[in-house]
XYZ file of C-alpha atoms in Angstrom:
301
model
C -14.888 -91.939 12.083
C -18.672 -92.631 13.605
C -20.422 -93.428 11.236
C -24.205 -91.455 11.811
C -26.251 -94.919 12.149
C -23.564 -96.192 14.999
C -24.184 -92.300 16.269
C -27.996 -92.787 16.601
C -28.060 -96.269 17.682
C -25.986 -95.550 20.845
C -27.845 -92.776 21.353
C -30.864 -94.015 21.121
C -30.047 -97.091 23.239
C -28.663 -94.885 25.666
C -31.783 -92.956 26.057
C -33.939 -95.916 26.253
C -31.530 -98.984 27.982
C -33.844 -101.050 25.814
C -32.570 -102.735 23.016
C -36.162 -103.629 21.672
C -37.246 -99.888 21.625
C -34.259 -98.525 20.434
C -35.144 -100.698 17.276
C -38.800 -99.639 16.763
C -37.729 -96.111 17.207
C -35.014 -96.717 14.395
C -37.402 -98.770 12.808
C -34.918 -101.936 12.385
C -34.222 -105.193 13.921
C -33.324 -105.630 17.787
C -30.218 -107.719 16.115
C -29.277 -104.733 13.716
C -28.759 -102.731 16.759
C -27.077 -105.046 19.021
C -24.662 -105.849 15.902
C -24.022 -101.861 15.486
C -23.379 -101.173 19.537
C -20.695 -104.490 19.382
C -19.517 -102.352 16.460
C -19.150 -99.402 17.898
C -17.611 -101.359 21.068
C -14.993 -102.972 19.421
C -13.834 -99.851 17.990
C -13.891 -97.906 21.133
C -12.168 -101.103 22.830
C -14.231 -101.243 26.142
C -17.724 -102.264 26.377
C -20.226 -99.174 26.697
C -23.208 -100.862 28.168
C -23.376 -103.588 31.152
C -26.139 -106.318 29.770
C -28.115 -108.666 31.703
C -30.933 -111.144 31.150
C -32.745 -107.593 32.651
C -31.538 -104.652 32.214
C -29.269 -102.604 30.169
C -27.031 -100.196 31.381
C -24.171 -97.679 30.349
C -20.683 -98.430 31.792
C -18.942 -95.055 32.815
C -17.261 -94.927 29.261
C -20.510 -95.148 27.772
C -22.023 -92.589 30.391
C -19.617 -90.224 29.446
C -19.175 -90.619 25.310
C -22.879 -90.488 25.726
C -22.814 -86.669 27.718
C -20.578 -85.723 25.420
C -21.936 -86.967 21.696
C -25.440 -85.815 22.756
C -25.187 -82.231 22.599
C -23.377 -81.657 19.430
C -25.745 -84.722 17.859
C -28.487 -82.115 19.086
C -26.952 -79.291 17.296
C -25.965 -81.356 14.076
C -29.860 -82.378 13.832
C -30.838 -78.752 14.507
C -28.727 -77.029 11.521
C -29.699 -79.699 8.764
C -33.658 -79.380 10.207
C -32.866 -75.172 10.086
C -31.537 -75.498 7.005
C -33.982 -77.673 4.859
C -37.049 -75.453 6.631
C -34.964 -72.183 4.573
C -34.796 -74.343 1.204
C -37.899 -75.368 1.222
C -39.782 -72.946 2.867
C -42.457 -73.501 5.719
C -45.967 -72.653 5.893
C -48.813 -73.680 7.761
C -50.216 -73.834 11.560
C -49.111 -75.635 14.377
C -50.409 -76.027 17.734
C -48.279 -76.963 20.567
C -48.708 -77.513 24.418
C -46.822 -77.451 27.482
C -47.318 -78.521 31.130
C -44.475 -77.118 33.083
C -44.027 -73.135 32.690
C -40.560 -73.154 32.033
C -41.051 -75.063 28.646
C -44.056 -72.865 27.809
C -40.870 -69.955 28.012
C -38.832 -72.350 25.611
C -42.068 -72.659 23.100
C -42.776 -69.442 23.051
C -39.292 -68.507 22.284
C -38.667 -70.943 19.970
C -42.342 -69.901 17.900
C -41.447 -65.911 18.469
C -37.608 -67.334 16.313
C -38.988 -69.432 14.099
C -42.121 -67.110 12.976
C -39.392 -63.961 12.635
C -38.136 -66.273 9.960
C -41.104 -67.989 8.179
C -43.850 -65.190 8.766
C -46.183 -67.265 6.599
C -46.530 -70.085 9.839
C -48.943 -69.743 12.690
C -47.702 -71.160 16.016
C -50.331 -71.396 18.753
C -49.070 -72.504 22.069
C -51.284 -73.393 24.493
C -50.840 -75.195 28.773
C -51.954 -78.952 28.956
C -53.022 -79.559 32.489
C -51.351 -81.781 35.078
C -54.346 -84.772 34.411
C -53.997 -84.169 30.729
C -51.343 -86.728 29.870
C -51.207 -86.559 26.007
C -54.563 -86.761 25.578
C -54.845 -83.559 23.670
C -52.231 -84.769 21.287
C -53.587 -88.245 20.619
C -57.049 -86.323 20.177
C -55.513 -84.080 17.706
C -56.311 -80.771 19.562
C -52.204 -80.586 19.666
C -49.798 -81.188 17.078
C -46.447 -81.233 19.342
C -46.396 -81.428 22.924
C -43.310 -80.866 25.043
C -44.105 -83.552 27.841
C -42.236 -85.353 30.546
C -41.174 -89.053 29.444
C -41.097 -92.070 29.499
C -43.569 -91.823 26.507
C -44.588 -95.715 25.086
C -47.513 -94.237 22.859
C -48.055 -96.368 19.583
C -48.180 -93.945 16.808
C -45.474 -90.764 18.255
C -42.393 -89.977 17.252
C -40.685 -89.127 20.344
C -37.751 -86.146 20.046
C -34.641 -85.734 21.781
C -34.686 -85.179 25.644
C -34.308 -81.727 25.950
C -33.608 -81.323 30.059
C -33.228 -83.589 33.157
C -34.039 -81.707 36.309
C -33.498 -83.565 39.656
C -36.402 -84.776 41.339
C -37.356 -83.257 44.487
C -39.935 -83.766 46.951
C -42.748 -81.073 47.494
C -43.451 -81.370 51.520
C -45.238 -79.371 54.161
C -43.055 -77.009 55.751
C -43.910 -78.013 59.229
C -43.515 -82.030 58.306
C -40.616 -84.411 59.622
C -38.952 -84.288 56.143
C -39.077 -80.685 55.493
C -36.252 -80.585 57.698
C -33.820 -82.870 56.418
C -31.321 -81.985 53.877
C -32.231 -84.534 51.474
C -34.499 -87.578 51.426
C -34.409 -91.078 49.625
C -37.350 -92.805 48.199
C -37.779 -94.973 51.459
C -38.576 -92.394 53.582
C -41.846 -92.052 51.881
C -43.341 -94.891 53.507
C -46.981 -94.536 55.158
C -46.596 -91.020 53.807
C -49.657 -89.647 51.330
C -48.346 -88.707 48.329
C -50.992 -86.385 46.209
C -51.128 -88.072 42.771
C -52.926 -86.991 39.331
C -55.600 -88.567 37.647
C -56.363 -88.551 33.561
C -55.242 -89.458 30.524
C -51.501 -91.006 32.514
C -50.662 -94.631 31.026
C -49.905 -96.982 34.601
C -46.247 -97.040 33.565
C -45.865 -93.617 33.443
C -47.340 -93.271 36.886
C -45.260 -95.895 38.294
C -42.309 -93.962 37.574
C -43.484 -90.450 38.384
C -46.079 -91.192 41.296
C -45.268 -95.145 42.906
C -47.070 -96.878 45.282
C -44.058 -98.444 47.285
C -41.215 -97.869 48.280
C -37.908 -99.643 47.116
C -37.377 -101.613 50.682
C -41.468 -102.456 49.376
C -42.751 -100.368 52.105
C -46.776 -98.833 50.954
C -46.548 -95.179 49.631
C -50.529 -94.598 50.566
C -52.762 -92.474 48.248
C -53.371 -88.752 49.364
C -55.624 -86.567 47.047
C -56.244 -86.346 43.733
C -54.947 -83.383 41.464
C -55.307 -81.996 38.038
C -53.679 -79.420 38.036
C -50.269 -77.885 39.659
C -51.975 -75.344 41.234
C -54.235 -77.682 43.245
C -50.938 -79.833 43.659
C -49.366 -76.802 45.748
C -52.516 -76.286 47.639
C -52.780 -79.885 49.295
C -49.463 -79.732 50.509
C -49.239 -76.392 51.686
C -52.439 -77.298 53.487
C -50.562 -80.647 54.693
C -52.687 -83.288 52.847
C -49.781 -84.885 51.554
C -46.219 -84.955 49.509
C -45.434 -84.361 45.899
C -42.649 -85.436 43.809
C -41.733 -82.606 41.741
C -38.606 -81.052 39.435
C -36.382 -78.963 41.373
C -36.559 -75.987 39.011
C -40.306 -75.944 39.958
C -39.007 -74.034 43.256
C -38.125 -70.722 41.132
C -42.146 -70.774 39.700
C -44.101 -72.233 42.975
C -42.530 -70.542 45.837
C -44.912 -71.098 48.726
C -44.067 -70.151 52.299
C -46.255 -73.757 53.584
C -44.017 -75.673 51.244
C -39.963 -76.923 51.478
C -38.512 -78.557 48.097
C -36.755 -81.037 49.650
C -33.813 -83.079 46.966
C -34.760 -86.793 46.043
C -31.732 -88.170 46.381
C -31.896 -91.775 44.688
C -34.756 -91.017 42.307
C -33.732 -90.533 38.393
C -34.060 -86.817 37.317
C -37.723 -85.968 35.569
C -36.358 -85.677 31.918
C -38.533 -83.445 29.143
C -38.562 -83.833 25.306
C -41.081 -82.757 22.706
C -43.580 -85.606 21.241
C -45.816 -85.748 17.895
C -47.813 -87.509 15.948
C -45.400 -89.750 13.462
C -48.270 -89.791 10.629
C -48.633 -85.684 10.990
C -44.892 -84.928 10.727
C -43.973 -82.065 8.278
C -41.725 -79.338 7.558
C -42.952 -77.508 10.100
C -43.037 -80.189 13.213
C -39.692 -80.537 11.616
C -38.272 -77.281 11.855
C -39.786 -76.176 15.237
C -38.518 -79.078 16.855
C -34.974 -77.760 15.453
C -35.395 -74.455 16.928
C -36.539 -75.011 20.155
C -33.172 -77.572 20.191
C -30.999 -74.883 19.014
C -32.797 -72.684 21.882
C -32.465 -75.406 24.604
C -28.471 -75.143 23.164
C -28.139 -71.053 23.170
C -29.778 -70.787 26.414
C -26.807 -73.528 28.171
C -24.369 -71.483 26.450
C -25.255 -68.231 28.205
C -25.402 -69.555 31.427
């Protein structure tokens, strides 16, 4: 049997391919965990992650145990977090914020659910602009944000990934690439890519919005945008490119603009974030609900 420690280490690892922030998220030694994934490993019989001097990595075994622990680990977390908000009883406010308008849907949902329940709570939720970063949540105007990740913020507890959407590329319609089926990340060279400024730590942006090109080709600066809005309006005008999630297509739709598939970048995964020293029975619960919404809503479709 898996024990729930092996169960959260492998997760965790497998989320982060780090084996010294899987152990300050569990809040134990980098050795504890290595000595729990040989564990686990042994057991299986097969090694689940490929290590090197620089990377970590799952093996296929691991890729799949991993797809197919993670959503009933989800559901486990969601029940016990359900249940002890019904024992205990939740009160209180909570504000929470959302940049892409599919997860403002999903928070909205998950507040209308969890309010039928506990009509003593107040749930606020509220958009966090493209430059905004978590700057509202490390200022304390927010006490849960659903945000895209990585997040390497000191002081946040950082929740289960909720969705991966494949990336896509936001381009002109009358451009080169607008045309093409697909399009790797080399084929961005000496094109402007319309970035975001704010509150956006430099790894984050290196991830989301990179400056070359794998080959190391430049990937030259086009404007500067805070919000999604003024995103879609440089490159419908032709100012530049934006990376982008490909269920953005459904809420943008713009005759000037072609989501084009980004075939070799990693999918743009989402997960709710808060403030470790502000978590309560509340944070607690709602981050339950909108899991065991993310869960009814795949089982519908």
């Amino acid at each position: 049997m898996l024990e729930r420690y092996e169960l959260e280490a492998f997760l965790t690892l497998a989320e982060e391919l780090h084996f010294g922030r899987t152990a300050e998220r569990l809040g134990v030694s980098t050795g504890r965990i290595s000595q729990t994934v040989k564990k686990l490993e042994r057991r299986v019989g097969t090694p689940l992650f490929e290590r090197t001097s620089r990377s970590v990595r799952l093996t296929p075994v691991g890729s799949r145990l991993h797809d197919e622990l993670r959503p009933a680990h989800r559901q486990i977390l969601a029940a016990l977090e359900r249940a002890t908000a019904a024992g205990r009883g939740v009160r209180g406010t909570l504000r929470v914020g959302f940049g892409a308008p599919w997860g403002g849907e999903l928070l909205t949902a998950a507040a209308d659910t969890l309010l039928a329940r506990h009509p003593g709570c107040e749930i606020t939720v509220r958009e966090v602009p493209l430059d905004g970063g978590l700057r509202p949540l490390l200022d304390g105007a927010l006490d849960l944000q659903l945000t895209v990740f990585p997040v390497r913020e000191p002081g946040l507890t950082i929740g289960p990934v909720l969705a991966e959407e494949p990336r896509v590329l936001l381009v002109p319609a009358g451009h080169p690439l607008a045309r093409r089926d697909s399009v790797d990340l080399d084929d961005l060279a000496g094109v402007p890519m319309v970035t975001t400024a704010g509150a956006h730590p430099g790894h984050w942006l290196d991830i989301h919005y990179p400056r070359r090109t794998p080959s190391g080709a430049a990937i030259p600066r086009g404007p500067v945008a805070s919000t999604w809005q003024e995103v879609l309006s440089h490159v419908s005008a032709g100012r530049g490119v934006s990376p982008g999630a490909a269920r953005g297509a459904a809420y943008h739709p713009r005759p000037g603009i072609a989501y084009v598939p980004l075939r070799d970048a990693p999918p743009v995964a989402y997960g709710p974030v808060w403030p470790t020293a502000a978590e309560n029975a509340l944070v607690r619960a709602f981050v339950a609900e909108v899991v065991a919404t993310v869960a009814a809503r795949r089982r519908e479709s």
